Coordinates of C-alpha atoms in Angstrom, one line a residue:
X1 CA 125.6 107.3 127.1
X2 CA 124.0 104.1 125.8
X3 CA 120.5 103.1 126.9
X4 CA 122.0 100.1 128.8
X5 CA 124.4 102.3 130.7
X6 CA 121.6 104.7 131.5
X7 CA 119.4 101.9 132.7
X8 CA 122.1 100.2 134.8
X9 CA 122.8 103.5 136.7
X10 CA 119.1 104.1 137.3
X11 CA 118.5 100.6 138.6
X12 CA 121.5 100.9 140.9
X13 CA 120.0 104.2 142.3
X14 CA 116.7 102.5 142.8
X15 CA 118.2 99.6 144.8
X16 CA 120.2 102.1 146.9
X17 CA 117.1 104.1 147.7
X18 CA 114.7 101.2 148.3
X19 CA 112.3 102.1 145.4
X20 CA 111.3 100.5 142.1
X21 CA 112.1 102.2 138.8
X22 CA 110.6 101.8 135.3
X23 CA 112.0 103.3 132.1
X24 CA 109.9 103.7 129.0
X25 CA 111.8 104.6 125.8
X26 CA 109.8 105.7 122.7
X27 CA 111.6 106.6 119.4
X28 CA 109.6 107.9 116.5
X29 CA 110.7 108.5 112.9
X30 CA 108.2 110.2 110.6
X31 CA 108.1 111.2 107.0
X32 CA 105.2 113.1 105.5
X33 CA 104.4 115.3 102.6
X34 CA 101.3 117.1 101.4
X35 CA 100.4 118.3 97.9
X36 CA 98.0 121.2 97.5
X37 CA 96.6 121.2 94.0
X38 CA 99.5 119.1 92.9
X39 CA 102.3 121.3 94.4
X40 CA 104.3 120.4 97.5
X41 CA 103.2 122.6 100.4
X42 CA 104.2 120.7 103.5
X43 CA 107.2 118.3 104.1
X44 CA 108.4 116.7 107.3
X45 CA 111.3 114.3 107.8
X46 CA 112.0 114.1 111.5
X47 CA 113.0 111.7 114.3
X48 CA 112.8 112.1 118.0
X49 CA 112.8 110.0 121.2
X50 CA 111.4 110.4 124.6
X51 CA 112.4 108.7 127.8
X52 CA 110.1 108.5 130.8
X53 CA 111.6 107.6 134.2
X54 CA 109.0 106.5 136.7
X55 CA 109.7 105.8 140.4
X56 CA 107.3 103.6 142.5
X57 CA 107.2 103.6 146.3
X58 CA 104.4 102.7 148.7
X59 CA 101.8 102.6 145.8
X60 CA 102.7 106.1 144.5
X61 CA 104.6 107.0 141.4
X62 CA 106.7 110.0 140.4
X63 CA 107.7 110.6 136.8
X64 CA 110.3 112.6 134.9
X65 CA 110.7 112.9 131.1
X66 CA 113.8 113.7 129.1
X67 CA 115.0 113.7 125.5
X68 CA 118.6 113.0 126.3
X69 CA 120.2 109.9 127.7
X70 CA 122.4 111.9 130.2
X71 CA 122.7 112.4 133.9
X72 CA 120.6 109.5 135.3
X73 CA 121.2 110.7 138.8
X74 CA 119.4 114.0 138.1
X75 CA 116.6 112.2 136.3
X76 CA 116.2 109.9 139.3
X77 CA 116.1 112.8 141.7
X78 CA 113.5 114.7 139.6
X79 CA 111.2 111.6 139.5
X80 CA 111.7 111.0 143.2
X81 CA 110.8 114.6 144.0
X82 CA 107.7 114.4 141.9
X83 CA 106.6 111.3 143.8
X84 CA 107.1 113.0 147.2
X85 CA 104.7 115.9 146.2
X86 CA 102.1 113.7 144.7
X87 CA 98.8 113.7 146.6
X88 CA 96.7 110.8 145.4
X89 CA 94.8 108.1 147.2
X90 CA 94.8 105.7 144.1
X91 CA 97.4 103.0 144.3
X92 CA 99.8 102.7 141.3
X93 CA 101.6 99.5 140.0
X94 CA 104.4 98.3 137.8
X95 CA 104.0 95.1 135.8
X96 CA 106.6 92.5 136.7
X97 CA 106.7 90.9 133.2
X98 CA 107.4 87.2 132.9
X99 CA 104.4 86.4 130.8
X100 CA 104.4 85.2 127.2
X101 CA 104.2 87.7 124.5
X102 CA 102.7 86.9 121.1
X103 CA 105.1 87.0 118.2
X104 CA 103.9 89.3 115.4
X105 CA 105.3 91.0 112.4
X106 CA 104.8 94.7 113.2
X107 CA 108.0 95.9 111.5
X108 CA 108.7 95.2 107.8
X109 CA 111.1 98.0 107.0
X110 CA 110.1 98.6 103.3
X111 CA 108.8 102.1 103.8
X112 CA 112.2 103.2 105.2
X113 CA 113.9 101.9 102.0
X114 CA 111.8 104.2 99.7
X115 CA 113.5 107.3 98.5
X116 CA 112.0 110.7 98.9
X117 CA 111.5 110.7 95.1
X118 CA 109.5 107.5 95.2
X119 CA 107.3 108.8 98.0
X120 CA 106.7 112.0 96.1
X121 CA 106.0 109.9 93.1
X122 CA 103.2 108.0 94.9
X123 CA 101.6 111.3 96.0
X124 CA 101.8 112.7 92.4
X125 CA 100.3 109.5 91.0
X126 CA 97.3 109.8 93.4
X127 CA 96.9 113.4 92.4
X128 CA 97.0 112.7 88.7
X129 CA 94.6 109.8 89.0
X130 CA 92.1 111.9 91.0
X131 CA 92.3 114.8 88.5
X132 CA 91.9 112.6 85.4
X133 CA 88.1 112.8 85.2
X134 CA 86.9 116.1 83.6
X135 CA 84.1 116.4 86.1
X136 CA 86.7 116.9 88.9
X137 CA 87.4 120.6 89.3
X138 CA 90.4 120.3 91.6
X139 CA 92.4 118.0 93.8
X140 CA 93.1 120.2 96.8
X141 CA 94.9 117.7 99.0
X142 CA 97.0 114.6 98.7
X143 CA 98.9 113.4 101.8
X144 CA 101.6 110.7 102.2
X145 CA 102.9 109.6 105.6
X146 CA 105.1 106.8 106.9
X147 CA 106.5 106.2 110.3
X148 CA 108.6 103.9 112.4
X149 CA 108.1 103.5 116.2
X150 CA 110.3 101.7 118.6
X151 CA 109.3 101.0 122.2
X152 CA 111.3 99.7 125.1
X153 CA 109.9 99.2 128.6
X154 CA 112.0 97.9 131.4
X155 CA 111.8 98.0 135.2
X156 CA 113.4 96.7 138.4
X157 CA 110.6 94.1 138.9
X158 CA 111.9 92.2 135.9
X159 CA 109.9 93.6 133.0
X160 CA 112.0 94.0 129.8
X161 CA 110.1 94.2 126.5
X162 CA 110.9 95.8 123.2
X163 CA 109.0 96.2 119.9
X164 CA 109.2 98.1 116.6
X165 CA 106.4 98.9 114.1
X166 CA 106.1 100.7 110.8
X167 CA 103.5 101.5 108.3
X168 CA 102.2 104.1 105.9
X169 CA 99.2 106.1 104.8
X170 CA 98.0 107.8 101.6
X171 CA 95.0 110.1 101.4
X172 CA 93.5 112.0 98.5
X173 CA 90.6 114.5 98.3
X174 CA 88.8 115.6 95.1
X175 CA 86.3 118.3 94.4
X176 CA 83.7 117.7 91.7
X177 CA 82.0 120.4 89.7
X178 CA 78.3 121.1 90.6
X179 CA 76.0 123.9 91.6
X180 CA 77.7 123.4 95.0
X181 CA 81.1 121.9 94.8
X182 CA 81.1 118.2 95.9
X183 CA 84.0 116.9 97.9
X184 CA 85.1 113.2 98.2
X185 CA 88.1 111.6 99.7
X186 CA 89.7 108.2 100.1
X187 CA 92.6 106.8 102.1
X188 CA 94.3 103.5 102.8
X189 CA 96.7 102.3 105.5
X190 CA 99.3 99.6 104.8
X191 CA 102.2 97.8 106.4
X192 CA 104.2 97.8 103.1
X193 CA 104.2 100.4 100.3
X194 CA 103.2 97.8 97.7
X195 CA 99.7 97.7 99.4
X196 CA 99.2 101.4 98.8
X197 CA 97.9 101.8 95.3
X198 CA 98.1 105.5 94.5
X199 CA 96.2 105.3 91.3
X200 CA 93.3 103.4 93.0
X201 CA 93.3 105.8 95.9
X202 CA 93.1 108.9 93.6
X203 CA 90.4 107.2 91.5
X204 CA 88.3 106.4 94.5
X205 CA 88.6 109.9 95.8
X206 CA 87.3 111.2 92.4
X207 CA 84.5 108.7 92.3
X208 CA 83.4 109.7 95.8
X209 CA 83.1 113.3 94.8
X210 CA 81.5 112.6 91.4
X211 CA 78.9 110.3 93.0
X212 CA 77.6 113.3 95.0
X213 CA 76.9 115.5 92.0
X214 CA 73.2 116.5 92.1
X215 CA 72.9 115.8 95.8
X216 CA 69.8 117.0 97.6
X217 CA 68.2 116.7 100.9
X218 CA 65.3 114.3 101.8
X219 CA 62.2 114.7 104.0
X220 CA 62.8 114.1 107.7
X221 CA 61.7 110.7 108.9
X222 CA 62.7 107.3 110.2
X223 CA 64.5 105.3 107.5
X224 CA 66.4 102.1 107.1
X225 CA 70.1 103.0 107.0
X226 CA 73.0 101.3 105.4
X227 CA 76.0 102.6 107.4
X228 CA 79.0 102.3 105.1
X229 CA 82.3 101.2 106.7
X230 CA 83.7 104.7 106.2
X231 CA 81.0 106.3 108.4
X232 CA 80.9 103.4 110.9
X233 CA 84.6 103.8 111.6
X234 CA 83.9 107.2 113.0
X235 CA 80.8 106.2 114.9
X236 CA 82.7 103.3 116.5
X237 CA 85.0 105.8 118.2
X238 CA 82.0 106.4 120.5
X239 CA 82.2 102.9 121.8
X240 CA 85.9 103.1 122.9
X241 CA 85.3 105.3 126.0
X242 CA 82.2 103.2 126.9
X243 CA 84.3 100.0 127.3
X244 CA 87.1 101.6 129.3
X245 CA 87.0 100.0 132.8
X246 CA 88.2 103.4 134.2
X247 CA 85.1 105.2 132.8
X248 CA 82.9 102.4 134.0
X249 CA 84.4 102.6 137.5
X250 CA 83.9 106.4 137.5
X251 CA 80.2 106.0 136.3
X252 CA 81.0 107.6 133.0
X253 CA 79.8 104.7 130.8
X254 CA 76.2 103.7 129.9
X255 CA 77.5 100.0 130.0
X256 CA 78.1 100.0 133.7
X257 CA 76.5 97.0 135.3
X258 CA 75.8 95.4 131.9
X259 CA 78.5 92.7 131.8
X260 CA 77.0 89.5 130.6
X261 CA 73.9 91.2 129.3
X262 CA 72.9 91.5 125.6
X263 CA 73.5 95.1 124.5
X264 CA 73.6 94.5 120.8
X265 CA 71.9 92.5 118.1
X266 CA 73.1 88.8 118.0
X267 CA 74.7 89.5 114.6
X268 CA 77.1 91.9 116.2
X269 CA 80.4 90.6 117.6
X270 CA 83.3 93.0 118.4
X271 CA 86.8 91.9 119.2
X272 CA 89.9 93.7 120.3
X273 CA 92.8 92.3 118.2
X274 CA 96.5 92.7 119.2
X275 CA 97.4 92.2 115.6
X276 CA 95.7 92.9 112.3
X277 CA 97.7 92.9 109.0
X278 CA 96.7 96.5 108.2
X279 CA 96.3 97.7 111.8
X280 CA 99.2 100.2 112.4
X281 CA 98.5 100.1 116.1
X282 CA 99.2 96.4 116.4
X283 CA 101.6 95.6 119.3
X284 CA 102.5 92.6 121.5
X285 CA 102.3 94.7 124.7
X286 CA 100.7 97.9 126.0
X287 CA 102.4 101.0 127.4
X288 CA 102.5 99.2 130.8
X289 CA 104.3 96.2 129.4
X290 CA 101.3 93.9 129.8
X291 CA 100.8 91.4 126.9
X292 CA 98.0 92.4 124.5
X293 CA 95.3 89.8 124.0
X294 CA 92.6 88.8 121.5
X295 CA 89.3 89.0 123.2
X296 CA 85.6 89.4 122.5
X297 CA 84.2 92.7 123.9
X298 CA 80.8 91.8 122.4
X299 CA 80.0 88.2 121.4
X300 CA 76.8 87.8 119.6
X301 CA 75.6 91.0 121.2
X302 CA 76.5 90.0 124.7
X303 CA 79.0 92.3 126.6
X304 CA 81.9 90.0 127.6
X305 CA 84.5 92.3 129.1
X306 CA 85.7 95.9 129.7
X307 CA 89.2 97.0 128.8
X308 CA 91.6 97.2 131.7
X309 CA 94.9 98.7 132.6
X310 CA 96.9 97.5 135.7
X311 CA 95.1 99.9 138.1
X312 CA 91.5 99.2 137.0
X313 CA 92.2 95.4 136.9
X314 CA 93.6 95.4 140.5
X315 CA 90.5 97.4 141.7
X316 CA 88.2 94.7 140.3
X317 CA 90.4 91.7 141.1
X318 CA 90.7 90.7 137.4
X319 CA 93.6 90.2 135.0
X320 CA 94.7 93.3 133.1
X321 CA 93.7 93.0 129.4
X322 CA 96.7 94.8 127.9
X323 CA 94.9 98.0 127.1
X324 CA 96.8 100.5 129.3
X325 CA 98.1 103.1 126.9
X326 CA 99.5 106.6 127.3
X327 CA 96.6 108.9 127.4
X328 CA 94.2 106.3 128.8
X329 CA 92.6 102.9 128.3
X330 CA 92.0 102.1 124.6
X331 CA 91.7 99.1 122.3
X332 CA 94.6 98.0 120.0
X333 CA 92.4 97.1 116.9
X334 CA 88.7 97.2 117.8
X335 CA 87.1 95.1 115.1
X336 CA 83.4 94.6 114.3
X337 CA 83.5 91.0 113.0
X338 CA 82.5 91.0 109.3
X339 CA 79.6 89.1 107.9
X340 CA 79.1 87.5 104.4
X341 CA 77.4 90.2 102.3
X342 CA 79.0 92.7 100.0
X343 CA 78.0 96.4 100.1
X344 CA 76.0 95.9 96.9
X345 CA 74.1 93.0 98.4
X346 CA 73.3 95.1 101.5
X347 CA 71.9 97.8 99.2
X348 CA 69.6 95.2 97.6
X349 CA 68.6 93.9 101.0
X350 CA 67.7 97.5 102.3
X351 CA 65.8 98.2 99.0
X352 CA 64.8 101.7 100.0
X353 CA 66.5 104.0 102.5
X354 CA 69.6 106.0 103.1
X355 CA 73.2 104.9 102.7
X356 CA 75.5 107.0 105.0
X357 CA 79.0 107.4 103.8
X358 CA 80.3 110.1 106.1
X359 CA 79.5 111.7 109.4
X360 CA 80.8 115.0 110.7
X361 CA 80.8 116.7 114.1
X362 CA 81.8 113.7 116.3
X363 CA 83.6 116.0 118.8
X364 CA 80.5 118.1 119.5
X365 CA 77.6 115.8 118.4
X366 CA 78.5 112.5 120.1
X367 CA 78.3 111.9 123.8
X368 CA 79.9 108.6 124.9
X369 CA 78.6 109.0 128.5
X370 CA 75.0 108.9 127.4
X371 CA 75.5 107.2 124.0
X372 CA 73.5 109.9 122.3
X373 CA 74.6 111.3 118.9
X374 CA 73.4 113.9 116.5
X375 CA 75.7 114.2 113.5
X376 CA 75.8 115.9 110.1
X377 CA 75.9 113.2 107.4
X378 CA 76.1 112.7 103.7
X379 CA 75.6 109.7 101.5
X380 CA 73.0 108.4 99.0
X381 CA 69.3 107.8 98.6
X382 CA 68.6 104.2 97.7
X383 CA 65.5 103.1 95.7
X384 CA 64.9 99.5 94.6
X385 CA 68.3 98.5 95.9
X386 CA 70.2 101.0 93.7
X387 CA 71.8 104.3 94.5
X388 CA 69.4 107.0 93.2
X389 CA 71.2 110.2 94.1
X390 CA 73.5 111.8 96.6
X391 CA 72.0 113.1 99.9
X392 CA 73.2 116.3 101.6
X393 CA 72.1 118.6 104.5
X394 CA 70.9 115.8 106.7
X395 CA 71.4 114.9 110.4
X396 CA 71.3 111.4 111.8
X397 CA 70.5 111.0 115.5
X398 CA 70.0 108.3 118.0
X399 CA 71.8 106.3 120.7
X400 CA 74.8 104.2 119.9
X401 CA 73.7 101.3 122.1
X402 CA 70.2 101.3 120.3
X403 CA 72.1 101.3 117.0
X404 CA 74.0 98.2 118.1
X405 CA 70.6 96.5 118.8
X406 CA 69.2 97.6 115.4
X407 CA 72.0 96.2 113.3
X408 CA 70.3 93.5 111.3
X409 CA 73.0 92.5 108.8
X410 CA 76.8 92.9 108.7
X411 CA 78.8 93.2 105.5
X412 CA 82.2 91.8 104.5
X413 CA 83.7 95.0 103.2
X414 CA 86.3 95.8 106.0
X415 CA 87.9 99.2 106.3
X416 CA 90.8 99.9 108.7
X417 CA 91.6 103.1 110.6
X418 CA 94.0 103.7 113.5
X419 CA 92.1 101.9 116.2
X420 CA 88.9 100.7 114.6
X421 CA 88.2 98.1 111.9
X422 CA 84.6 97.9 110.5
X423 CA 82.5 96.5 107.7
X424 CA 79.3 98.2 106.5
X425 CA 76.2 97.4 108.5
X426 CA 72.4 97.5 107.8
X427 CA 70.5 99.4 110.5
X428 CA 66.7 98.6 110.7
X429 CA 65.8 102.3 111.4
X430 CA 67.4 105.6 112.3
X431 CA 66.1 109.1 112.7
X432 CA 67.1 111.3 109.8
X433 CA 66.4 115.1 109.8
X434 CA 66.3 116.7 106.4
X435 CA 63.9 119.2 105.0

């Protein structure tokens, strides 16, 4: 049965039974491989699709999921029966569509044209590049991954949207020889394979590991901190739950009641972007079919908006912001707007302090309800604006909202991850626990 036939029969059933129906179709194709010390140890080449049928009646929804486009009558009955047993006071909605959707190039198709041999070749090149320096003891992991995702959302209220995206990812990890082995890694995301340079990614992974040879801890204290983009990407994950309107409405965000207030340094502006050239999450609409929009979350340190889905927006009487995704409210591409200075210029500006390149323990050591964090970290000790030596066995701690206020300079060296895009930033002072 084709999707159109499946849809037509479901819509006819909805009309006959006096309910609304929404169909969400998600097709994913994924290729990935992993090299362990240069040898292939993991390989995936798979495709799958999921269809969610949702029935809406009197503000309540019932859902049924299937992986075959068959028997729409049974799918409808299952969704309807789930609606009838649902016990919830919260009103649900469907988006009726009809609004303008931004045109964006989220699918290029070049990754799909690569042969398996070419993909393996990219991973091998990254491995060889990382292993080239004699100070590198081993290259335990190189990962290549590409994907294509197709989404269709349609409902009986008139919504009918479709999009397709693709992209790829290459990651390398190297271990350098030292008294204690030093690990370093590097990755890049790209919309087209030509933007993934395997030799450069392998080289950067080796440089990261080698730069930490001779690392030592430092005395505990309050230090100026240069938070490199690689570490800030992880820390920014803390901010995502804080700006969810659902968490705000449930008193689970420290930003509740602060709309319009200055919560960060004026040099800090954060936008949610529906499209970024390297952002693999870029999409013209969210999982409710609402158009995604470019908007300031923080503008010059002032909190401008929370992120809404249909339900939270209706509750507050505002427009949905296009951030209703499966699994909860989240940004598309949350970007800290870059400044003018390079990483090296930020080092000079800090003069003396700690440059943090990596944080660990976000799951257990970061609390987005209070904003408090206490995280293992590594990086470099900086003297006279130059990297003096690697730093290990330290913990950085503080409150994320205080950190936003203490950012004094923003760099221009943007790094992209799945949902966050950040440059490096200079923080006036942060607690660092060492020896």
